[in-house]
């Protein structure tokens, strides 16, 4: 996808601080962290929203969770973490390429 910053990170055109990569996903540090630890987990295929999921994309996301469960302890998140997916502009989605925010490394507020 032209002009998509995450597609450019996937292709290597834009540098990132990658902590994990396989055929389907890449995980790297967010450039503007909102917690002491803030990673982004990005499927390599470009699509914007959960509404665009199909079986194949859902399987990729499912496997991403399996991978996260396996590697998160090695990423400094033993104390707990939060996974967030912003969907649409009103929710603060600024990059139109589906991604999981993974936040941790400190106590996280949860206000209701
Ligand atoms: P969202 O606002 O949910 O779409 O999240 C987009 C995230 O991408 C923001 O937290 C940005 O800080 C982050 N971001 C944007 N450009 C880059 C980049 N080149 N490298 C790493 N993170 C980025
Ligand atoms: Zn993209």
Coordinates of N, CA and C and ligand atoms in Angstrom, one line a residue:
X1 N 0.9 -1.2 0.0 CA 0.0 0.0 0.0 C 0.9 1.2 0.0
X2 N 0.7 2.1 -1.0 CA 1.5 3.3 -1.1 C 1.3 4.2 0.1
X3 N 2.4 4.8 0.5 CA 2.3 5.8 1.5 C 1.8 5.4 2.9
X4 N 1.9 4.1 3.1 CA 1.5 3.5 4.4 C 2.8 3.3 5.2
X5 N 2.9 4.0 6.3 CA 4.2 3.9 7.1 C 4.5 2.5 7.6
X6 N 3.5 1.8 7.9 CA 3.7 0.4 8.4 C 4.1 -0.5 7.2
X7 N 3.5 -0.3 6.1 CA 3.9 -1.1 4.9 C 5.4 -0.8 4.6
X8 N 5.8 0.4 4.8 CA 7.2 0.8 4.5 C 8.1 0.2 5.6
X9 N 7.6 0.1 6.8 CA 8.4 -0.6 7.9 C 8.5 -2.1 7.5
X10 N 7.4 -2.7 7.1 CA 7.4 -4.1 6.7 C 8.4 -4.4 5.6
X11 N 8.5 -3.4 4.6 CA 9.3 -3.6 3.4 C 10.8 -3.2 3.7
X12 N 11.0 -2.5 4.8 CA 12.3 -2.1 5.2 C 12.7 -0.7 4.7
X13 N 11.7 -0.1 3.9 CA 12.0 1.2 3.4 C 12.1 2.3 4.5
X14 N 11.4 2.1 5.6 CA 11.6 2.9 6.8 C 12.1 2.0 7.9
X15 N 13.1 2.6 8.6 CA 13.8 1.8 9.7 C 12.9 1.7 10.9
X16 N 13.0 0.7 11.7 CA 12.3 0.6 12.9 C 13.1 -0.2 13.9
X17 N 12.8 -0.2 15.2 CA 13.5 -0.9 16.2 C 12.7 -2.3 16.4
X18 N 13.0 -3.2 15.5 CA 12.3 -4.5 15.5 C 12.7 -5.3 16.7
X19 N 11.7 -6.0 17.3 CA 12.1 -6.9 18.4 C 11.7 -8.4 18.0
X20 N 10.9 -8.5 16.9 CA 10.4 -9.8 16.5 C 9.9 -9.7 15.0
X21 N 10.1 -10.7 14.2 CA 9.6 -10.8 12.9 C 9.4 -12.2 12.4
X22 N 8.3 -12.5 11.8 CA 8.2 -13.8 11.1 C 7.5 -13.5 9.7
X23 N 7.1 -14.5 9.0 CA 6.5 -14.4 7.7 C 5.2 -13.5 7.7
X24 N 4.5 -13.4 8.8 CA 3.2 -12.8 8.9 C 3.1 -11.5 9.7
X25 N 4.0 -11.4 10.7 CA 3.9 -10.2 11.5 C 5.3 -9.6 11.8
X26 N 5.3 -8.3 12.2 CA 6.5 -7.7 12.7 C 6.1 -7.0 14.0
X27 N 7.0 -7.0 15.0 CA 6.8 -6.3 16.2 C 8.0 -5.3 16.4
X28 N 7.7 -4.1 16.7 CA 8.8 -3.1 16.8 C 8.3 -2.0 17.9
X29 N 9.3 -1.2 18.3 CA 9.0 -0.2 19.3 C 8.3 0.9 18.7
X30 N 7.2 1.4 19.4 CA 6.5 2.6 18.9 C 7.4 3.8 19.0
X31 N 7.4 4.7 18.0 CA 8.3 5.8 18.0 C 8.0 6.9 19.0
X32 N 6.7 6.9 19.5 CA 6.3 7.9 20.5 C 5.6 7.1 21.6
X33 N 6.4 6.4 22.5 CA 5.9 5.5 23.5 C 4.9 6.2 24.5
X34 N 3.8 5.5 24.7 CA 2.8 6.0 25.7 C 2.9 5.3 27.0
X35 N 3.9 4.4 27.2 CA 4.2 3.8 28.4 C 5.7 3.5 28.4
X36 N 6.3 3.0 29.5 CA 7.7 2.8 29.5 C 8.1 1.8 28.4
X37 N 7.2 0.8 28.2 CA 7.4 -0.1 27.1 C 6.2 0.0 26.2
X38 N 6.4 0.2 24.9 CA 5.3 0.3 24.0 C 5.8 -0.3 22.6
X39 N 5.2 -1.4 22.3 CA 5.5 -2.1 21.0 C 4.3 -2.0 20.2
X40 N 4.5 -2.1 18.9 CA 3.4 -2.3 17.9 C 3.6 -3.7 17.3
X41 N 2.5 -4.4 17.2 CA 2.5 -5.7 16.5 C 1.7 -5.5 15.2
X42 N 2.3 -5.7 14.1 CA 1.7 -5.3 12.8 C 1.7 -6.5 11.8
X43 N 0.5 -6.9 11.4 CA 0.4 -8.0 10.3 C 1.1 -7.4 9.1
X44 N 1.8 -8.3 8.3 CA 2.5 -7.7 7.2 C 1.5 -7.3 6.0
X45 N 0.4 -8.0 6.0 CA -0.6 -7.6 5.0 C -1.3 -6.3 5.4
X46 N -1.5 -5.4 4.4 CA -2.1 -4.1 4.7 C -3.7 -4.3 4.7
X47 N -4.3 -4.0 5.8 CA -5.7 -3.8 5.9 C -6.0 -2.9 7.1
X48 N -7.1 -2.2 7.1 CA -7.2 -1.2 8.1 C -8.0 -1.6 9.4
X49 N -9.0 -2.4 9.2 CA -10.0 -2.6 10.3 C -10.3 -4.0 10.5
X50 N -10.9 -4.3 11.7 CA -11.4 -5.6 12.0 C -12.5 -6.0 11.1
X51 N -13.3 -4.9 10.6 CA -14.4 -5.2 9.7 C -13.8 -5.8 8.4
X52 N -12.6 -5.7 8.1 CA -12.0 -6.2 6.9 C -11.3 -7.6 7.1
X53 N -11.5 -8.1 8.3 CA -11.0 -9.5 8.6 C -11.7 -10.5 7.7
X54 N -10.9 -11.5 7.2 CA -11.4 -12.7 6.6 C -10.8 -13.8 7.4
X55 N -11.1 -15.1 6.9 CA -10.5 -16.2 7.7 C -9.0 -16.2 7.7
X56 N -8.4 -15.9 6.6 CA -6.9 -15.9 6.5 C -6.3 -14.9 7.5
X57 N -6.9 -13.6 7.4 CA -6.4 -12.6 8.3 C -6.6 -12.9 9.8
X58 N -7.8 -13.5 10.0 CA -8.1 -13.8 11.4 C -7.1 -14.9 12.0
X59 N -6.8 -15.8 11.1 CA -5.8 -16.8 11.5 C -4.4 -16.2 11.8
X60 N -4.1 -15.2 11.0 CA -2.8 -14.5 11.2 C -2.8 -13.8 12.6
X61 N -3.9 -13.2 12.9 CA -4.1 -12.5 14.2 C -4.0 -13.5 15.3
X62 N -4.7 -14.6 15.1 CA -4.8 -15.7 16.1 C -3.4 -16.2 16.4
X63 N -2.6 -16.4 15.3 CA -1.2 -16.9 15.5 C -0.4 -15.8 16.1
X64 N -0.7 -14.5 15.8 CA 0.1 -13.4 16.5 C -0.1 -13.5 18.0
X65 N -1.3 -13.8 18.5 CA -1.5 -13.9 19.9 C -0.7 -15.1 20.5
X66 N -0.7 -16.2 19.8 CA 0.1 -17.3 20.2 C 1.6 -16.9 20.3
X67 N 2.1 -16.3 19.3 CA 3.5 -15.8 19.3 C 3.7 -14.8 20.5
X68 N 2.8 -13.9 20.7 CA 3.0 -12.9 21.7 C 3.0 -13.6 23.1
X69 N 2.1 -14.6 23.3 CA 2.2 -15.3 24.6 C 3.5 -16.0 24.8
X70 N 4.1 -16.4 23.7 CA 5.4 -17.1 23.8 C 6.5 -16.1 24.1
X71 N 6.5 -14.9 23.5 CA 7.7 -14.1 23.5 C 7.6 -12.9 24.5
X72 N 6.4 -12.6 24.9 CA 6.2 -11.4 25.8 C 7.1 -11.5 27.0
X73 N 7.2 -12.6 27.7 CA 8.1 -12.6 28.9 C 9.5 -12.2 28.6
X74 N 9.9 -12.3 27.4 CA 11.3 -11.9 27.1 C 11.4 -10.4 26.7
X75 N 10.2 -9.8 26.7 CA 10.2 -8.4 26.2 C 10.0 -7.4 27.4
X76 N 10.2 -7.9 28.6 CA 10.1 -7.0 29.8 C 8.7 -6.7 30.2
X77 N 7.8 -7.6 29.9 CA 6.4 -7.4 30.2 C 5.8 -8.4 31.3
X78 N 6.8 -8.9 32.1 CA 6.3 -9.9 33.1 C 5.3 -9.4 34.0
X79 N 5.4 -8.1 34.3 CA 4.5 -7.5 35.3 C 3.1 -7.2 34.8
X80 N 2.8 -7.5 33.6 CA 1.5 -7.3 33.0 C 1.6 -6.3 31.8
X81 N 0.6 -6.3 31.0 CA 0.7 -5.5 29.8 C -0.7 -5.3 29.3
X82 N -0.9 -4.3 28.5 CA -2.2 -4.0 27.9 C -2.1 -4.1 26.4
X83 N -3.1 -4.7 25.7 CA -3.1 -4.7 24.3 C -4.3 -3.9 23.8
X84 N -4.0 -2.9 22.9 CA -5.1 -2.0 22.4 C -5.1 -2.0 20.9
X85 N -6.3 -2.0 20.3 CA -6.4 -1.8 18.9 C -7.3 -0.6 18.6
X86 N -6.7 0.5 18.2 CA -7.6 1.7 17.8 C -8.2 1.5 16.5
X87 N -9.5 1.7 16.4 CA -10.2 1.4 15.1 C -11.0 2.7 14.7
X88 N -10.5 3.3 13.6 CA -11.1 4.5 13.1 C -10.6 5.7 13.7
X89 N -10.8 6.8 13.0 CA -10.2 8.1 13.4 C -10.8 8.5 14.8
X90 N -12.1 8.3 15.1 CA -12.6 8.8 16.3 C -12.0 8.1 17.5
X91 N -11.4 6.9 17.3 CA -10.7 6.2 18.3 C -9.3 6.4 18.4
X92 N -8.8 7.3 17.5 CA -7.4 7.7 17.5 C -6.5 6.9 16.5
X93 N -7.2 6.2 15.6 CA -6.3 5.4 14.6 C -5.7 6.4 13.6
X94 N -4.4 6.5 13.7 CA -3.7 7.5 12.8 C -3.1 6.8 11.6
X95 N -2.8 5.5 11.8 CA -2.1 4.7 10.7 C -3.2 3.7 10.2
X96 N -3.6 3.8 9.0 CA -4.7 2.9 8.5 C -4.2 1.5 8.1
X97 N -3.5 0.9 9.0 CA -2.9 -0.5 8.8 C -3.1 -1.1 10.1
X98 N -3.9 -2.1 10.2 CA -4.3 -2.7 11.6 C -3.0 -3.0 12.4
X99 N -3.1 -2.7 13.6 CA -1.9 -2.9 14.5 C -2.4 -3.0 16.0
X100 N -1.6 -3.8 16.7 CA -1.9 -4.0 18.1 C -0.9 -3.1 18.9
X101 N -1.3 -2.3 19.8 CA -0.4 -1.6 20.7 C -0.2 -2.5 21.9
X102 N 1.0 -2.7 22.3 CA 1.3 -3.5 23.5 C 2.1 -2.6 24.5
X103 N 1.4 -2.3 25.6 CA 1.9 -1.3 26.6 C 2.2 -2.0 27.9
X104 N 3.3 -1.6 28.5 CA 3.6 -2.2 29.8 C 4.9 -1.5 30.4
X105 N 5.5 -2.3 31.3 CA 6.8 -1.8 31.9 C 6.6 -0.9 33.0
X106 N 5.3 -0.6 33.4 CA 5.0 0.2 34.5 C 3.5 -0.1 34.9
X107 N 3.1 0.4 36.1 CA 1.6 0.2 36.4 C 0.8 1.1 35.4
X108 N -0.2 0.5 34.8 CA -1.0 1.2 33.9 C -2.4 1.6 34.5
X109 N -2.7 2.9 34.3 CA -4.0 3.3 34.8 C -5.2 2.7 34.0
X110 N -6.3 2.4 34.6 CA -7.4 1.9 33.9 C -8.6 2.6 34.5
X111 N -9.0 3.7 33.9 CA -10.1 4.5 34.5 C -11.5 4.2 33.9
X112 N -12.5 4.1 34.8 CA -13.8 3.7 34.3 C -14.7 4.9 34.5
Ligands
LIG1 P1 -2.7 4.6 16.0 O1 -2.7 6.0 16.5 O2 -3.4 3.6 16.9 O3 -3.0 4.4 14.5 O4 -1.2 4.2 16.2 C1 -0.1 4.5 15.4 C2 1.1 4.4 16.2 O5 2.2 4.4 15.2 C3 1.4 5.7 17.0 O6 1.5 5.3 18.4 C4 2.7 6.2 16.5 O7 3.5 6.7 17.5 C5 3.3 5.0 15.8 N1 4.2 5.3 14.7 C6 4.0 6.1 13.7 N2 5.1 6.1 12.8 C7 6.0 5.3 13.4 C8 7.3 4.8 13.0 N3 7.9 5.2 11.9 N4 7.9 3.9 13.8 C9 7.3 3.5 14.9 N5 6.1 3.8 15.3 C10 5.4 4.7 14.6
LIG2 ZN1 0.0 -0.7 5.3

